[in-house]
Coordinates of C-alpha atoms in Angstrom, one line a residue:
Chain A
X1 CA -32.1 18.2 -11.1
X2 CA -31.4 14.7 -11.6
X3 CA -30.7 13.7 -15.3
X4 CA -30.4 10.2 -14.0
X5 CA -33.4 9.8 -13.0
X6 CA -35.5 11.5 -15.5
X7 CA -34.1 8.6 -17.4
X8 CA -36.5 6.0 -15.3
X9 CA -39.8 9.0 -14.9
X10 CA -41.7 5.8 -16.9
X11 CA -41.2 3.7 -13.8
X12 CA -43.6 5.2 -11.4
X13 CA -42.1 2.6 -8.6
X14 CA -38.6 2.7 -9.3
X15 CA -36.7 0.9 -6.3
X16 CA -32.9 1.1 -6.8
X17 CA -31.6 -2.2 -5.3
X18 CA -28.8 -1.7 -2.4
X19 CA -25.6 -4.3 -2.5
X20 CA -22.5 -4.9 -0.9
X21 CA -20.7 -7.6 -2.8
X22 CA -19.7 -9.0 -6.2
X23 CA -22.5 -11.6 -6.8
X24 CA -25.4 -9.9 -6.2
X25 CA -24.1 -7.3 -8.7
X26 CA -23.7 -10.2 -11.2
X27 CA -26.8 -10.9 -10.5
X28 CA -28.9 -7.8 -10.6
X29 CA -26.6 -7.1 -14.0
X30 CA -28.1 -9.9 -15.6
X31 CA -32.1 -9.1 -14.0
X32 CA -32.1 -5.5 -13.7
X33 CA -31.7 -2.4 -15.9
X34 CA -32.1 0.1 -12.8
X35 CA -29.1 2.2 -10.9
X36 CA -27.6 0.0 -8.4
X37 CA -26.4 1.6 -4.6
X38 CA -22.8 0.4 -3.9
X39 CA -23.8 0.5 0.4
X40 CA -20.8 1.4 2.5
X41 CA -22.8 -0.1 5.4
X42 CA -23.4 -3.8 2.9
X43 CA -19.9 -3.4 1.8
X44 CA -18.5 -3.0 5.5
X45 CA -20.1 -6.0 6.4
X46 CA -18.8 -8.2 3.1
X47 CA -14.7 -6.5 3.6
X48 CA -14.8 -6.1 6.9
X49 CA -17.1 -8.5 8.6
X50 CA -18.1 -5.4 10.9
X51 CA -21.7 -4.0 10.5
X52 CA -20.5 -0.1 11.5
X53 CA -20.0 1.5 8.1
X54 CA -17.5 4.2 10.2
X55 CA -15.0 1.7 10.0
X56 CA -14.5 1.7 6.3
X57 CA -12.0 3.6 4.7
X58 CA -12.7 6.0 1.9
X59 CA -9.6 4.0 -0.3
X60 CA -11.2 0.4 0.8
X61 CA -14.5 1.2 -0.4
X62 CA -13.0 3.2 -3.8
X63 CA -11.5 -0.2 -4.6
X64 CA -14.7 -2.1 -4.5
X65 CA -16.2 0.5 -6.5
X66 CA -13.6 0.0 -8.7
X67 CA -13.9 -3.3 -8.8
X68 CA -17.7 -3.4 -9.2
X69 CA -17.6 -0.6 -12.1
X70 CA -15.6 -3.2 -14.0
X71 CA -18.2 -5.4 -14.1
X72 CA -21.5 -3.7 -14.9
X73 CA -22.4 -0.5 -17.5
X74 CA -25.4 -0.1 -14.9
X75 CA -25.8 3.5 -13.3
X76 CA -23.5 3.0 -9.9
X77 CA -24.9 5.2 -6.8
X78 CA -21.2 5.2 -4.7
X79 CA -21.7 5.8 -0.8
X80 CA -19.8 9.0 -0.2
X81 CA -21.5 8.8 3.4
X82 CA -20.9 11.7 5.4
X83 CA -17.7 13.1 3.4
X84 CA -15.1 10.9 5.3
X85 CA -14.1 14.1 6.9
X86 CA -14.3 17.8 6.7
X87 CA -15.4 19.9 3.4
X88 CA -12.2 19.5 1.8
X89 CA -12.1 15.7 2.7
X90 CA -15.2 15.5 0.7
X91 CA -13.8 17.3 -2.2
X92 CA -11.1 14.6 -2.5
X93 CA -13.5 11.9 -1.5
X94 CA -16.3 12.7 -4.3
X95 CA -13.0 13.3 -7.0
X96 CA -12.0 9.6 -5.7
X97 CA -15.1 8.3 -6.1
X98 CA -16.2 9.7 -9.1
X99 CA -12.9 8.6 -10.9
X100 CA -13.4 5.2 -9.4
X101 CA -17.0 5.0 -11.5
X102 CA -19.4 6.3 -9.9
X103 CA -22.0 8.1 -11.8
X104 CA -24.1 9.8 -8.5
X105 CA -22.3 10.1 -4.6
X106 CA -24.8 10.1 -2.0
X107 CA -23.9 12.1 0.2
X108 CA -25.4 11.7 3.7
X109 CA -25.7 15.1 6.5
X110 CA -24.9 12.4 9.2
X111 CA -21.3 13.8 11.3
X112 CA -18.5 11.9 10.3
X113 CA -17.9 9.4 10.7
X114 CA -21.4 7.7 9.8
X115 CA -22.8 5.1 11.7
X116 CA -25.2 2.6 10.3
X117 CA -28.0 3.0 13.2
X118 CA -31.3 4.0 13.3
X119 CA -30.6 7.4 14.8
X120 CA -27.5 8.7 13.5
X121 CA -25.7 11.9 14.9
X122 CA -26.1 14.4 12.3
X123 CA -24.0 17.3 10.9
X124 CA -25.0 21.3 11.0
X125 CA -26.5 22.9 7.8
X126 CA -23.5 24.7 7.6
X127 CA -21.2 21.9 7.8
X128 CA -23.5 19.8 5.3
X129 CA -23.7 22.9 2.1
X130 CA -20.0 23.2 2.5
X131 CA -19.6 19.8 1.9
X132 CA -22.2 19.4 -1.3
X133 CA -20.3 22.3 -2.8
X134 CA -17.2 20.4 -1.7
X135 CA -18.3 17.1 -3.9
X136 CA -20.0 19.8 -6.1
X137 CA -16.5 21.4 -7.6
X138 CA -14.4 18.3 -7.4
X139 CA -16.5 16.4 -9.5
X140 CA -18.0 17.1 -13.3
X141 CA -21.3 17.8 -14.9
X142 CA -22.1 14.2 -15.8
X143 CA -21.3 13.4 -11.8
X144 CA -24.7 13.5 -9.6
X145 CA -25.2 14.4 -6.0
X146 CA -27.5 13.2 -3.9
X147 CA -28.3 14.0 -0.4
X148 CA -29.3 11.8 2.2
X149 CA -31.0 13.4 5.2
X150 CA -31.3 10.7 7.9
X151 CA -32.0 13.0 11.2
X152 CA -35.6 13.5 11.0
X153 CA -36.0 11.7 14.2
X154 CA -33.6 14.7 15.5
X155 CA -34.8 18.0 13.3
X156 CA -38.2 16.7 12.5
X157 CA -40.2 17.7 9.0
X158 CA -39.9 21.8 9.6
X159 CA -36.4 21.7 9.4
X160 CA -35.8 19.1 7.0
X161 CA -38.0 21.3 4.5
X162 CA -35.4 24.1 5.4
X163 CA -32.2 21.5 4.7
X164 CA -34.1 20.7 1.5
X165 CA -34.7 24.0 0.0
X166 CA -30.7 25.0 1.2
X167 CA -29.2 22.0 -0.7
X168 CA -31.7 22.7 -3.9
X169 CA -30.4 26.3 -3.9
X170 CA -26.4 24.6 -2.7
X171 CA -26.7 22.3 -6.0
X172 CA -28.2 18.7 -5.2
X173 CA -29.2 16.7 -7.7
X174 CA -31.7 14.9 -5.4
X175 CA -33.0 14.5 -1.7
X176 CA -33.3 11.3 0.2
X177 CA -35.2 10.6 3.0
X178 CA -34.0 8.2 5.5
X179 CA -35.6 6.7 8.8
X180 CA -39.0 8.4 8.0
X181 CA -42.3 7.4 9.3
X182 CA -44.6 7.1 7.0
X183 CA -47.0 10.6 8.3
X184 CA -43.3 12.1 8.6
X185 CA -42.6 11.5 4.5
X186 CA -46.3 12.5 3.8
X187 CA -46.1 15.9 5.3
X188 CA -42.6 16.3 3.3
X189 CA -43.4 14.6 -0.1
X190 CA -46.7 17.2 -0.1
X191 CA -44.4 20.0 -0.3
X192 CA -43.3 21.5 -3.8
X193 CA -40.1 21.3 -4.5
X194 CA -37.7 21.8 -7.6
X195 CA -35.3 18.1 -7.4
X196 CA -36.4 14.6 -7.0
X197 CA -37.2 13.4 -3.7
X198 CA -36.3 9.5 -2.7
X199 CA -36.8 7.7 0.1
X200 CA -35.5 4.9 1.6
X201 CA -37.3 1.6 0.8
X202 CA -37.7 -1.9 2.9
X203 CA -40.4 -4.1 1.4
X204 CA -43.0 -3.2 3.9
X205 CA -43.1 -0.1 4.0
X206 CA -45.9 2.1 2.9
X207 CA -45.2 3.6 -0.9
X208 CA -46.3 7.2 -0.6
X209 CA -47.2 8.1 -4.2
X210 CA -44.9 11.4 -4.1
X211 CA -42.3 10.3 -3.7
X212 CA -39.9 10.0 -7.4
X213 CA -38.4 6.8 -6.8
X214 CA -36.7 4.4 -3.8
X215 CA -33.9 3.4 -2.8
X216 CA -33.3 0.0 -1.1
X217 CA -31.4 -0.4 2.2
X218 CA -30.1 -4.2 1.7
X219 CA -33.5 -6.8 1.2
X220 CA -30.9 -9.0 -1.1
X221 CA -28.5 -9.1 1.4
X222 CA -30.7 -9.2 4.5
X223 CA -32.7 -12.6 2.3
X224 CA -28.9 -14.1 1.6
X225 CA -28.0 -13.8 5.3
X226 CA -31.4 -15.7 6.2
X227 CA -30.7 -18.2 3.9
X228 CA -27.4 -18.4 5.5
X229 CA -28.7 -18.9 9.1
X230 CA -31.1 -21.7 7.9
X231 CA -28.0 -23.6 5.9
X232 CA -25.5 -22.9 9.6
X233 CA -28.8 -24.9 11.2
X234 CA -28.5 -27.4 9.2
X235 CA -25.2 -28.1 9.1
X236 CA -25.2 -27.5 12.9
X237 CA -28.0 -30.3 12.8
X238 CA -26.1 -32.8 10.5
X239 CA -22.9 -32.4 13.1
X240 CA -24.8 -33.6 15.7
X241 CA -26.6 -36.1 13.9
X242 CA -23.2 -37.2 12.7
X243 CA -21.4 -37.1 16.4
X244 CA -24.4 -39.7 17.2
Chain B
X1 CA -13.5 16.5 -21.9
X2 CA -12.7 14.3 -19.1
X3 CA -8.9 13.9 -17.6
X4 CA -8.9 10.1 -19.2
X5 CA -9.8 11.2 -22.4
X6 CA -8.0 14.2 -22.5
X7 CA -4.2 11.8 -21.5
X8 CA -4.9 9.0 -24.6
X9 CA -5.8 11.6 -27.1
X10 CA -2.6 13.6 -26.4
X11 CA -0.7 10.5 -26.1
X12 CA -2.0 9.1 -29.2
X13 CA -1.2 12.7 -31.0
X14 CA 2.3 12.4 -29.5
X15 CA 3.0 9.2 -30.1
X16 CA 2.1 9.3 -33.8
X17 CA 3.3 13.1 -34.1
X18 CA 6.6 14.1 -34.8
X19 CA 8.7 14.7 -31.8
X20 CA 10.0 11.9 -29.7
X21 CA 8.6 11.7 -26.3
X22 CA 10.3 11.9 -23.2
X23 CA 9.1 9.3 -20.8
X24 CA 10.1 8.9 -17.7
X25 CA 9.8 6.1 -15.0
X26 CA 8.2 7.3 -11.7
X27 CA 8.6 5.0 -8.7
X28 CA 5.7 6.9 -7.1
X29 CA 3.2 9.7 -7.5
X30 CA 5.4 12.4 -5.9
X31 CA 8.2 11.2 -8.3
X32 CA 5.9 11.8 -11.2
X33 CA 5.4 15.2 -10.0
X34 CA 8.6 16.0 -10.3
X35 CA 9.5 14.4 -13.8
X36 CA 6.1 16.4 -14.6
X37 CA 7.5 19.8 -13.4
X38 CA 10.7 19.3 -15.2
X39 CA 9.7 18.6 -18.4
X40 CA 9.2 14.9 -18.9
X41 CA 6.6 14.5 -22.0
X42 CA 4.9 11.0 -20.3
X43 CA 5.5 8.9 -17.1
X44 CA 5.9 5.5 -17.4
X45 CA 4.6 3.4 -14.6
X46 CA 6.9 0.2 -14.9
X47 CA 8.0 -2.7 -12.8
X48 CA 11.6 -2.1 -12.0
X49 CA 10.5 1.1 -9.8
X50 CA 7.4 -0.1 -8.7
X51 CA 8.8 -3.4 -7.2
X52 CA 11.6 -1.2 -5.9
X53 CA 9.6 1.2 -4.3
X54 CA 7.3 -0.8 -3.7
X55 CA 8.5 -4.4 -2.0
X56 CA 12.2 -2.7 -1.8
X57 CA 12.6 -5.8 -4.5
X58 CA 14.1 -6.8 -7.6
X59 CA 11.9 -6.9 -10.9
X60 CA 11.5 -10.8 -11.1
X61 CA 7.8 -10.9 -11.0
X62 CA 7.2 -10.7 -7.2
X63 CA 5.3 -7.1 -7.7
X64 CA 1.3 -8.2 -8.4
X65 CA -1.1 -6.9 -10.9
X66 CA -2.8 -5.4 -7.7
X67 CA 0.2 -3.6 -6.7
X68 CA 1.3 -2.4 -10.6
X69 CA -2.1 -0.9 -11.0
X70 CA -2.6 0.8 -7.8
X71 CA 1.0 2.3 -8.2
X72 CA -0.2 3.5 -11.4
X73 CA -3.0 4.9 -10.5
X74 CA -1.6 6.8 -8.2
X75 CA 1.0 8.2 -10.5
X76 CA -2.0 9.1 -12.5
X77 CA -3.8 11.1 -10.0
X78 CA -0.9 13.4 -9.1
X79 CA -0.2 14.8 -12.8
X80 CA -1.5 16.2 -15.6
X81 CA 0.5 14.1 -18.5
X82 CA 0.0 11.1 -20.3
X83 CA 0.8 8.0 -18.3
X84 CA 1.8 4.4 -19.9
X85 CA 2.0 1.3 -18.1
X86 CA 3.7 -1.3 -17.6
X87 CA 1.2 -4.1 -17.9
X88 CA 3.9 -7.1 -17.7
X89 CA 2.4 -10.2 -19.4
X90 CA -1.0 -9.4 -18.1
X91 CA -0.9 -11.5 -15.4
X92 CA -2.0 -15.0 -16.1
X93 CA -4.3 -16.5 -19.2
X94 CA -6.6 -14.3 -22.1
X95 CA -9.1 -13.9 -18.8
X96 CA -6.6 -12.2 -17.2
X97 CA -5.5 -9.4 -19.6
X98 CA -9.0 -8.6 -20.2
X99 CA -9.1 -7.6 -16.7
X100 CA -5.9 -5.7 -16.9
X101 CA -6.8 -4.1 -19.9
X102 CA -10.5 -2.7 -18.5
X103 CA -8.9 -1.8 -14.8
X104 CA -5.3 0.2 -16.6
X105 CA -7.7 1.7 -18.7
X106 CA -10.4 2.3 -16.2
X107 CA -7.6 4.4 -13.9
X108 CA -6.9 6.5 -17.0
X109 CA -3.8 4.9 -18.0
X110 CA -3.1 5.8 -21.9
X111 CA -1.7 2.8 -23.1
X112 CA -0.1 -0.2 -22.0
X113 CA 2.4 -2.9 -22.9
X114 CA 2.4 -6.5 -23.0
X115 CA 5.2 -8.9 -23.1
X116 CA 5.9 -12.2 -23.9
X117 CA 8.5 -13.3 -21.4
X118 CA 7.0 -16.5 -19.1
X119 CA 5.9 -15.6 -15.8
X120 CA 7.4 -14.7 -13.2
X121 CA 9.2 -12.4 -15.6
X122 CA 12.1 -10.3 -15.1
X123 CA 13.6 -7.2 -16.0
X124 CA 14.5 -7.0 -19.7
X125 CA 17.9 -6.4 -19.1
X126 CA 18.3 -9.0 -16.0
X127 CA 20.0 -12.5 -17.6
X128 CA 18.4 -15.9 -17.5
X129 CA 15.2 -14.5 -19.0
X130 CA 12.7 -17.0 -21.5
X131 CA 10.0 -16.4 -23.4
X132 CA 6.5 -18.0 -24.5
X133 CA 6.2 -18.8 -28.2
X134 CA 4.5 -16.3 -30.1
X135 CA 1.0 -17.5 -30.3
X136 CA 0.7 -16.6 -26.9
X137 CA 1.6 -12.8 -26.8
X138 CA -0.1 -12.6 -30.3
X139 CA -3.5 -14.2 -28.8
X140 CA -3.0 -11.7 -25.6
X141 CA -2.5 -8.5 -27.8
X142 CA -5.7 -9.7 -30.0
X143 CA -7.5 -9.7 -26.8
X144 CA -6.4 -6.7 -25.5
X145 CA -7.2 -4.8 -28.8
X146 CA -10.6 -6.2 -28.8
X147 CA -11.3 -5.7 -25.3
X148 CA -10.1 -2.0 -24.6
X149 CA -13.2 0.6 -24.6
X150 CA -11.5 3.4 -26.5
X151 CA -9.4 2.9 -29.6
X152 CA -7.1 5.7 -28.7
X153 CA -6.2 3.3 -25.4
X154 CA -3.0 2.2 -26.9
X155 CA -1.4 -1.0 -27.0
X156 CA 2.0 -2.1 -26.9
X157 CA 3.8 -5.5 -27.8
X158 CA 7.2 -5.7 -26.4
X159 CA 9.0 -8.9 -27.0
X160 CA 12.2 -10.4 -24.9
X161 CA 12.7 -12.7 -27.3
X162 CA 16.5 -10.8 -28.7
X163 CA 18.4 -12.1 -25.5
X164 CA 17.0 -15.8 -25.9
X165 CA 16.8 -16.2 -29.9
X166 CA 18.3 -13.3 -31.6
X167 CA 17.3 -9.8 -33.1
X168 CA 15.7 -11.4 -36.0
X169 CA 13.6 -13.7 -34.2
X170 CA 12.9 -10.6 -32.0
X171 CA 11.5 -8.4 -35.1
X172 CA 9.8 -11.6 -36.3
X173 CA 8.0 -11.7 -33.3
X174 CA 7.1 -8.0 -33.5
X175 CA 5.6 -8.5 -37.2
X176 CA 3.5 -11.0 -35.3
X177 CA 2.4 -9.0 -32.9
X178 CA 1.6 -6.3 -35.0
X179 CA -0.7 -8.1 -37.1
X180 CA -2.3 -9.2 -34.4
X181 CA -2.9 -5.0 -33.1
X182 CA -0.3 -3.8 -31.2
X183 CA -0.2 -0.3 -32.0
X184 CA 3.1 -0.2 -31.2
X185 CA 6.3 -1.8 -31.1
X186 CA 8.9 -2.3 -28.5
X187 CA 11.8 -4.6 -28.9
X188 CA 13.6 -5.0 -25.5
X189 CA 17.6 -4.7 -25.0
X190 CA 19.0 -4.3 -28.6
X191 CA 22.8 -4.5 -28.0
X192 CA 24.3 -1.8 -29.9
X193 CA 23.5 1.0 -32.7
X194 CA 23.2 -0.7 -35.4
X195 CA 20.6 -3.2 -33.8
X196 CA 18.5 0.1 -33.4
X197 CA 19.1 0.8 -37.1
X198 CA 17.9 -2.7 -38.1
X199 CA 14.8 -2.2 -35.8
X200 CA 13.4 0.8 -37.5
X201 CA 14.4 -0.5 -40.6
X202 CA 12.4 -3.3 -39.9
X203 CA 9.3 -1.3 -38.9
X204 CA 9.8 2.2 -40.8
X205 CA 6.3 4.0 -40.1
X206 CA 5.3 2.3 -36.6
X207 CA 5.8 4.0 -33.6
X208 CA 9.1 2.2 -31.8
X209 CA 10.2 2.6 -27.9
X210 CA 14.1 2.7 -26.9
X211 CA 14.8 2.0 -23.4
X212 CA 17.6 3.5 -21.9
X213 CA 18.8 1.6 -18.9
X214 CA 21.8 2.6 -17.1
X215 CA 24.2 0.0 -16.8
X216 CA 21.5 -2.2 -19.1
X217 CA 21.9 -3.9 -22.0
X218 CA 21.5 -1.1 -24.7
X219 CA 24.4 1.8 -25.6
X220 CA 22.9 5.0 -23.5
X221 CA 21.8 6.9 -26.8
X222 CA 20.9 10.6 -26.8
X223 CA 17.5 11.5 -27.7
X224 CA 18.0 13.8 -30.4
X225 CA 19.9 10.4 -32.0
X226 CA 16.9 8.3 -31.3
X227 CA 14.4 10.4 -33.3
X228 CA 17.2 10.5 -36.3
X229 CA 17.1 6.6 -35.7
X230 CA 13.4 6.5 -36.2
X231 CA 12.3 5.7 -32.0
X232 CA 9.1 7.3 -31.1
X233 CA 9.6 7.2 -27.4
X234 CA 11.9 6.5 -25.3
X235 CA 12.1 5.8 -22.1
X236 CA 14.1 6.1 -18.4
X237 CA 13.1 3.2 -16.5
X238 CA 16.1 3.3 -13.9
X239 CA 17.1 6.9 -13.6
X240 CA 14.9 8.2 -11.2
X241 CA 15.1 4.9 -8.5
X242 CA 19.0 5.3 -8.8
X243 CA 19.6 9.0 -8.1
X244 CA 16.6 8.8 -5.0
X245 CA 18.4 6.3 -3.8
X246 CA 22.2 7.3 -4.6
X247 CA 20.7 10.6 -3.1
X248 CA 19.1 9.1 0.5
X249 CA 22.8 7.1 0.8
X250 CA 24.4 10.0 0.8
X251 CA 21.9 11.8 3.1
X252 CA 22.0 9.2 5.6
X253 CA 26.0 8.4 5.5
X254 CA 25.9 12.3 6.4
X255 CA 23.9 11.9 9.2
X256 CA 25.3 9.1 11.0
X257 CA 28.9 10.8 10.4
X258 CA 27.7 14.4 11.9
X259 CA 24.7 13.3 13.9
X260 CA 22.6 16.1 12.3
X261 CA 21.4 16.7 8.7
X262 CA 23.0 20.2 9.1
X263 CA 25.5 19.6 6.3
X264 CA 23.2 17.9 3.3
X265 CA 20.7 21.1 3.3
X266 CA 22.2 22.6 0.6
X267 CA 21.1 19.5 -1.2
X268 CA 17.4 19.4 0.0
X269 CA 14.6 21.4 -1.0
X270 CA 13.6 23.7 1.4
X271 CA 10.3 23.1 4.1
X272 CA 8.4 26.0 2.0
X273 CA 9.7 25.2 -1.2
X274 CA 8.6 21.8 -1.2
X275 CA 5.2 22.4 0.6
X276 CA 4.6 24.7 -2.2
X277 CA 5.7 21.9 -4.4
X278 CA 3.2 19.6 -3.3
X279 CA 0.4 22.2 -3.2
X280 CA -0.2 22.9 0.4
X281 CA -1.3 26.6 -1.1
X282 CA -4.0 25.2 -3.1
X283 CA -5.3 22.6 -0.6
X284 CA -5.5 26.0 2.3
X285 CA -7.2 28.1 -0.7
X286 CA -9.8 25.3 -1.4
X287 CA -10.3 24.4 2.4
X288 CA -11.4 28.2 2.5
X289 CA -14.0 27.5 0.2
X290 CA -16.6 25.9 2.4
X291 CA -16.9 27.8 5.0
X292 CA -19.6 28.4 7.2
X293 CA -19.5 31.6 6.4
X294 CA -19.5 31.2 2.9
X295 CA -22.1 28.6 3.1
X296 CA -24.5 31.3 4.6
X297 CA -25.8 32.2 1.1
X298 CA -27.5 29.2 0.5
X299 CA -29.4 29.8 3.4

């Protein structure tokens, strides 16, 4: 059960903002007073310039946490993606992480290394509770897991119940739901179940009233890279007025 | 009680206890282990090893804050004892040390020192150094003090200032310092005993660091004679960078005069022993953990 988010039960719509880099940190510090997701797939694209969050290493994205956790007291959700590895690279990865300030590790069942795609190759059951109880010992009470499921479009809602009720019994603080459509996460938020259940958020998607709370995939960085492409077109446009 | 807690409170209870500690430098993690498994009290992560293991470079202030801290922090990870740090002069303006303070003791770092040689600084025993005027270490320690999280983070001053201005400037200095927090006191390179005397004479109940340097500047004191003197701590910052290295000459000079390593393995460690060593056992044992098969019952 998630202590953490018991914490925010007042805010019926709680939307956990996802970021990748320093300044949208600063600013969320300054606006908002809810956990913040440290993205492995946002931060690959700020360190890296690379939008496959396989290519990040589990020491280049400790450091950013690290150098995030210096800067806000706010609840940090740290990536622990899909383990970076076997079971006992997760039990190094979540102590890593955990030291480096992060108060939950999402941990995701996709098989490593994780992609940042739509439809993800994911992990066996097996492979997936042997890695929560991996994170599970290596970290302390205080330390939350969370666990992202992101192959419905592979396993469907049946079998995503039976992943659910595994990793309640294995010790997950909460469940995520990623790449749902929206009957998909009806069918599963309708069951009962024992731990918070998230899902992933993008602003227009439909809210289902089940669900605990959600957590944004990028909107900030998605609305600064927009930005971006309008300023390029107008610089673009002043070069050429310029070389007239 | 979490593994950073759990290092500055038994620091702290060290340092102001009533046995000196032992600390020793590590150049690296695996080092540390070692000075951990023989008996070293603390492990000091300090610039002289760091830029030697490191950059394979002298201490003259070529080793970065990003470097130091990473070095430390992996010393950190790898044992269960108190480790101090060697914070240099925190690496630029009052902005600056606040950073170094929250990341040292973010990593789980007990304590660390400043110092107020001028940057790029040099090992305390190196000649040529210079130092700032007081106000500028006093103003850094202020800052450190008020910007650590946890009280029992401690901070040291350590001043330079006895190879540019005297011993008396040096404990002057140190008053300074003092006043402005430090929690404890290091004066760097005294040149014989009785300079040691006139220290702890000078600061009877604060908690002093000797550092014995081979070749340095200071007599090579024994450490039953530096707790009768009144030192707290003191430190090894060369010993373990000169035997490695003494120790891989000798290796190699073997080598390329019998082609083979045949004749130094009476001075190795054996392939079991030092897997063993560095915990292979334990990494197999957990690895076993998580097995499918063991995963069944959650099914």
């Amino acid at each position: 059960m998630s202590h953490l988010l018991n914490q925010y039960a007042s805010n019926r719509h709680l939307i956990m903002p996802a970021i990748g880099e320093g300044m949208a940190l600063r600013l969320l510090n300054r606006n908002q007073l809810v956990p913040i997701y440290l993205s492995a797939t946002l931060a690959t694209q700020t360190l890296l310039g690379e939008t496959n969050q396989g290519l990040l290493t589990l020491s280049e994205y400790a450091k950013f946490l690290r150098d995030m956790r210096l800067t806000t007291n706010l609840p940090l959700i740290a990536d622990l993606q899909s383990g970076f590895g076997n079971p006992l690279n997760t039990y190094y990865a979540a102590q890593e992480l955990e030291r480096s300030g992060g108060d939950v590790l999402l941990l995701n069942d996709q098989h490593y290394p994780a992609h940042s795609e739509e439809q993800p190759a994911t992990t066996n059951l097996a492979d997936l509770l042997g890695k929560l109880r991996a994170a599970r010992d290596a970290t302390s009470e205080g330390t939350e897991i969370w666990v992202k499921l992101e192959g419905l479009w592979e396993y469907g809602p049946t079998d995503i119940l039976n992943r659910m009720q595994a990793l309640t019994k294995a010790g997950a603080d909460a469940i995520i739901i990623d790449h749902w459509q929206a009957d998909q996460l009806t069918t599963i938020a309708a069951q009962k179940r024992t731990i918070p259940l998230l899902a992933t958020w993008t602003p227009s998607c439909q809210m289902d009233a089940q669900i605990d709370a959600w957590l944004d995939t990028g909107l900030l960085i998605r609305e600064a890279q927009r930005a971006q492409q309008e300023a390029l077109a107008a610089f673009m446009g002043g070069i050429a007025y310029a070389q007239k | 009680m979490r593994k950073n807690e759990l290092m500055r409170e038994t620091f702290k209870k060290a340092v102001f206890g009533d046995q000196i500690i032992r600390m020793v430098v590590a150049p690296d993690a695996l080092a540390a282990k070692i000075a951990e498994e023989n008996g070293a009290d603390a492990v000091f992560a300090a610039g002289y090893a760091t830029s030697a293991s490191t950059l394979a470079m002298p201490d003259r202030g070529i080793a970065d804050f990003g470097m130091m801290l990473e070095r430390c922090r992996e010393i950190i990870n790898a044992v269960n004892i108190p480790v101090f740090a060697d914070a240099d002069t925190g690496y630029g303006d009052l902005e600056n040390v606040k950073r170094t303070v929250r990341s040292y003791e973010m990593i789980g770092a007990a304590g660390i020192f400043l110092e107020d040689q001028k940057w790029p600084k040099r090992c305390g025993h190196m000649a040529g150094k210079s130092v700032e005027a007081p106000e500028v270490l006093e103003a850094k320690i202020a800052t450190a003090v008020a910007t650590r999280q946890h009280d029992d983070f401690l901070i040291m001053s350590r001043t330079d200032a006895r190879a540019v201005y005297g011993l008396d400037d040096a404990i002057a200095r140190s008053h300074r310092y003092q006043d402005a927090g430090a929690d404890m006191v290091f004066i760097e390179a005294p040149r014989n005993r009785e300079e040691l005397v006139s220290i702890h004479e000078a600061f009877p109940t604060t908690p002093l660091m000797a550092n014995m340097i081979e070749g340095g500047a200071t007599p090579l004191t024994q450490t039953a004679d530096l707790q009768r003197l009144g030192f707290r701590i003191v430190v090894y910052p060369t010993a373990m960078t000169y035997a490695q290295t003494y120790a891989n000459e000798a290796l190699l000079q073997s080598l390329q005069e019998t082609g083979t390593t045949q004749k130094f393995e009476d001075r190795m460690v054996t392939f079991s022993r030092f897997n063993h060593f560095v915990g292979l056992d334990e990494v197999n044992a957990r690895e076993q953990c998580y097995t499918p098969e063991k995963m069944k019952q959650y099914l």
